[in-house]
C-alpha positions in Angstrom: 35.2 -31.2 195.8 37.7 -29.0 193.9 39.4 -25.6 194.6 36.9 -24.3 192.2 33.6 -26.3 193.2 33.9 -24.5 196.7 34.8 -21.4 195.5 31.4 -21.6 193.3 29.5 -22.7 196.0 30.5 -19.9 198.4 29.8 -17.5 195.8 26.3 -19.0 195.2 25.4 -19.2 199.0 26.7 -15.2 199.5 24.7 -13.7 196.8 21.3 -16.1 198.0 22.4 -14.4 201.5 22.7 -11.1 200.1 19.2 -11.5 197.7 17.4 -12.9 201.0 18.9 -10.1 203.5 18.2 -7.6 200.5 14.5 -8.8 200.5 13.7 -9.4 204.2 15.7 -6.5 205.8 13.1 -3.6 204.8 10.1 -6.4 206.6 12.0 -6.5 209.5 12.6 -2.9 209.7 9.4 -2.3 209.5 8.1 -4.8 212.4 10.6 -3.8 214.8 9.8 -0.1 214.6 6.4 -1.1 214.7 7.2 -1.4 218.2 9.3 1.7 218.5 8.7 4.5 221.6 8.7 6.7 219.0 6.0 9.2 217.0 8.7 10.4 214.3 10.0 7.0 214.1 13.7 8.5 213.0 15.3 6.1 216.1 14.4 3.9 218.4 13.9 5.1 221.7 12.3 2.2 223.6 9.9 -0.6 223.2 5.8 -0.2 223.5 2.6 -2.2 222.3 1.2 2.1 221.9 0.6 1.5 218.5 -1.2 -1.7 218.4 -3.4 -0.4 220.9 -3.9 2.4 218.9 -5.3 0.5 216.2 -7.6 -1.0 218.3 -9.3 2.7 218.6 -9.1 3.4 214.8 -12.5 3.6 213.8 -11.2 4.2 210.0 -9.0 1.6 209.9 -11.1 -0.9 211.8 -14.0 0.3 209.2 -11.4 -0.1 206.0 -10.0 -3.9 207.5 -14.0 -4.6 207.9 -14.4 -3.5 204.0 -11.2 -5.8 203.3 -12.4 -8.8 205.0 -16.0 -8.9 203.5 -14.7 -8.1 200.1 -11.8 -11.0 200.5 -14.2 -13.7 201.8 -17.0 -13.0 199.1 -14.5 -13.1 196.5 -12.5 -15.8 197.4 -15.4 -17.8 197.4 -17.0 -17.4 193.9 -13.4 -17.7 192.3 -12.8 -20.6 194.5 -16.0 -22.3 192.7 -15.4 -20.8 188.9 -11.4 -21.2 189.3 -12.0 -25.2 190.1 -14.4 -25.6 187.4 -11.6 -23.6 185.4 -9.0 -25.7 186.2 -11.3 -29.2 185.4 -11.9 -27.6 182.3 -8.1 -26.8 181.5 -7.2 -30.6 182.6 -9.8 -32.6 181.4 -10.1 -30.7 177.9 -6.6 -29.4 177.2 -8.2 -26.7 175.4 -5.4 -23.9 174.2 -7.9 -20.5 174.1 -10.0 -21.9 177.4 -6.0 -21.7 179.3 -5.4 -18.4 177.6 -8.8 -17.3 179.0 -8.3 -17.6 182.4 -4.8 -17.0 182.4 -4.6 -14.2 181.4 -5.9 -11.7 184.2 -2.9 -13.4 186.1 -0.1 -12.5 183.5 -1.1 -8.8 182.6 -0.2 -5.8 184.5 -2.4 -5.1 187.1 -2.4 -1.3 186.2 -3.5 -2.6 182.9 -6.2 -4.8 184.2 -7.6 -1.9 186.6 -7.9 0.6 184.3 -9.4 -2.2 181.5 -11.7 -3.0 184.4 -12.8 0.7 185.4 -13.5 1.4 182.0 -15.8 -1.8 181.5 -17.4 -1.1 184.7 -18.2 2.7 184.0 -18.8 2.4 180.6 -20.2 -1.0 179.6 -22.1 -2.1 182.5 -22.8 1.5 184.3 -22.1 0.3 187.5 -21.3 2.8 190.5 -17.7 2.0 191.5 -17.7 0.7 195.3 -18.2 -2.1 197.3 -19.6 -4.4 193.9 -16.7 -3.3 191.7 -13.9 -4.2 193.9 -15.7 -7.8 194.5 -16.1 -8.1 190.7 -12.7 -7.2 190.4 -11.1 -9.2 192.7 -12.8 -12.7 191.3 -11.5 -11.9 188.1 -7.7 -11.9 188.7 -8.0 -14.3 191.5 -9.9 -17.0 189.5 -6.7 -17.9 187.4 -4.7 -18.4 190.7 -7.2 -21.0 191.8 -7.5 -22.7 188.4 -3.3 -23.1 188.4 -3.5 -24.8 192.2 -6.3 -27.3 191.2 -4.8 -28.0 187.9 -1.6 -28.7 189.2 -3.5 -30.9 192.1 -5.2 -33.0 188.9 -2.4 -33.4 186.7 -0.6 -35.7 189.1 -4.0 -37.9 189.9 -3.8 -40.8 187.6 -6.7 -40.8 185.3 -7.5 -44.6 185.7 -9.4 -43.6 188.7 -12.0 -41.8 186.9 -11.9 -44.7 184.6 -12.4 -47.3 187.3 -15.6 -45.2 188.7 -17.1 -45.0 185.1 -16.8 -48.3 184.7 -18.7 -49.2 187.8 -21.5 -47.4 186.5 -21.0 -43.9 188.6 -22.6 -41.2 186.6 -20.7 -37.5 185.8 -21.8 -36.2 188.8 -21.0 -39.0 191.5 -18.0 -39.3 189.9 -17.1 -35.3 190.7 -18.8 -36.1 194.1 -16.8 -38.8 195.3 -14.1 -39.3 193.6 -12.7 -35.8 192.1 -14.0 -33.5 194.5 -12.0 -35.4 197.7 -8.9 -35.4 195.6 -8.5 -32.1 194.5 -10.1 -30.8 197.6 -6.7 -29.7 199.0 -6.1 -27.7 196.2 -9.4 -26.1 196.5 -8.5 -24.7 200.0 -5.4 -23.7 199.0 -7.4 -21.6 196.0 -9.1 -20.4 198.4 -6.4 -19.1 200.5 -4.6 -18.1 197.9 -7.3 -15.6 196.4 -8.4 -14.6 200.1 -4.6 -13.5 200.3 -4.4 -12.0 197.2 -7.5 -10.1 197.7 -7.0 -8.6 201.1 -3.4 -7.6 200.0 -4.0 -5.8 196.8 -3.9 -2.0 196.0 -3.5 -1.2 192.6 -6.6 -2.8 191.0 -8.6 -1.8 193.9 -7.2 1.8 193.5 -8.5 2.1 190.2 -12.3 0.0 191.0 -12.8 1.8 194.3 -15.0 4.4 193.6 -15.8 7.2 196.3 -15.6 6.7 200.0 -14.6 3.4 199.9 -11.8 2.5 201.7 -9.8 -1.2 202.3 -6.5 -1.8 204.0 -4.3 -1.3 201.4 -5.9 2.1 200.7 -6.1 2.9 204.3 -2.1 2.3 204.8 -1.8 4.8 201.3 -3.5 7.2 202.4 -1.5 7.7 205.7 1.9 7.3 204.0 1.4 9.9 202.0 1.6 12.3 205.5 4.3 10.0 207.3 5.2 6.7 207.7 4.0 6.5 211.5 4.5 3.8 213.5 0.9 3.2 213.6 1.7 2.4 209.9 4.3 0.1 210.8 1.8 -1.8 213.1 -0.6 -2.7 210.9 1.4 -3.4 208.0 2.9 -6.0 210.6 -0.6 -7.4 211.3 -1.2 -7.4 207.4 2.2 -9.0 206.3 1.7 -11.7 209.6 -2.1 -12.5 208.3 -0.4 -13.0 204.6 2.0 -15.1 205.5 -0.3 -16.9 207.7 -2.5 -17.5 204.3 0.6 -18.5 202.3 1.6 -21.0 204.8 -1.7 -23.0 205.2 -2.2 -22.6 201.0 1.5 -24.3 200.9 0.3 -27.0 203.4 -2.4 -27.9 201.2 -1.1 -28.0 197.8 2.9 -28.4 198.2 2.9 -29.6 194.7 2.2 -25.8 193.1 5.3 -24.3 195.3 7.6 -27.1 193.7 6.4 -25.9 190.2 4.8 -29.3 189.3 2.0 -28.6 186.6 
């Protein structure tokens, strides 16, 4: 390699080492002094599990991380279901408007897409922002996710094998039954881990969808920030940011293929 090839190359691994440190250094701040001795968390004075335990005896937040968990597996589910019949659609039909339709929600702002969605909720449908809202809103931004991962999962099956099983005589449906549906069944799961993750982590569209007296994790953790950033803070943003990239982990497992950009 030349003078200036490894010149290059040093330069390219110090500023991935300086984006990576730049990213990951506030995260790791924030678990460490999630164990800090500490009430006004400006040093650290000694390690404790306080906090955590502390959590454990939050009614509120144990009340807001029961809200975020119901509203995380009810939504992930119905996306799950439209966002794979989304992403057959988008596949099989190659359909321009049907991919700008459920793309979309994912590309816009998601102050944009809260405030579009408060308004139709209010003043459309009448609905009492709370519990219903946030659900509704969640399966609309989540379904594009879904639709991507089994897309992706479809494009690189070869379409002789639905060929082969129409030409045996398999109907529409056992064709879906046993032969899509077990292929693209990783990708489902990771669409559905995917949306539960997105779901349980988002603030600003549930900000605007919430309604009164409902609170999720998200909001929770806002709420408290606004009067300090406690170590009690610190702890369950650990527990939230360990469950996330629990999620992304197993999603990755399923469908490699979407994190290498394959479409």
């Amino acid at each position: 390699m030349s003078e200036n090839g490894r010149h290059l190359g040093a330069g390219l691994w110090a500023a991935a080492l300086a984006a990576y440190t730049f990213l990951y250094l506030p995260l790791t701040i924030v678990v460490a002094y999630s164990f800090n001795d500490s009430r006004l968390n400006a040093e650290w004075v000694g390690f404790t599990l306080h906090w955590y335990r502390l959590l454990l005896r939050d009614q509120e937040m144990l009340a807001a991380a029961g809200n975020s968990l119901t509203i995380a597996l009810v939504s992930s589910l119905f996306a799950t279901a439209l966002g794979t019949m989304a992403g057959i659609a988008m596949q099989r039909y190659q359909l321009k408007f049907l991919s700008f339709l459920v793309l979309t929600p994912v590309a816009m702002p998601e102050i944009l897409l809260g405030v579009s969605l408060l308004l139709f909720f209010i003043q459309v449908l009448n609905l009492t922002l709370g519990m219903l809202s946030i659900v509704l809103a969640h399966i609309t931004f989540s379904i594009g996710f879904v639709a991507v991962i089994v897309r992706s999962r479809l494009a690189s099956v070869d379409d002789s094998l639905f060929e082969a099983a129409r030409d045996l005589g398999a109907t529409p449906w056992n064709t879906f039954r046993y032969v899509t549906f077990p292929l693209i069944l990783p990708a489902v799961i990771a669409g559905a881990l995917m949306a539960f993750t997105l779901s349980i982590d988002d603030f600003v569209i549930t900000f605007f969808t919430a309604g009164v007296g409902i609170q999720t994790l998200p909001l929770r953790i806002y709420s408290m920030i606004k009067i300090a950033v406690t170590p009690e803070v610190n702890a369950v943003s650990t527990l939230l940011m360990l469950l996330t990239l629990t999620m992304i982990a197993l999603a990755a497992r399923f469908a490699p293929e979407v994190l290498r950009g394959h479409t």
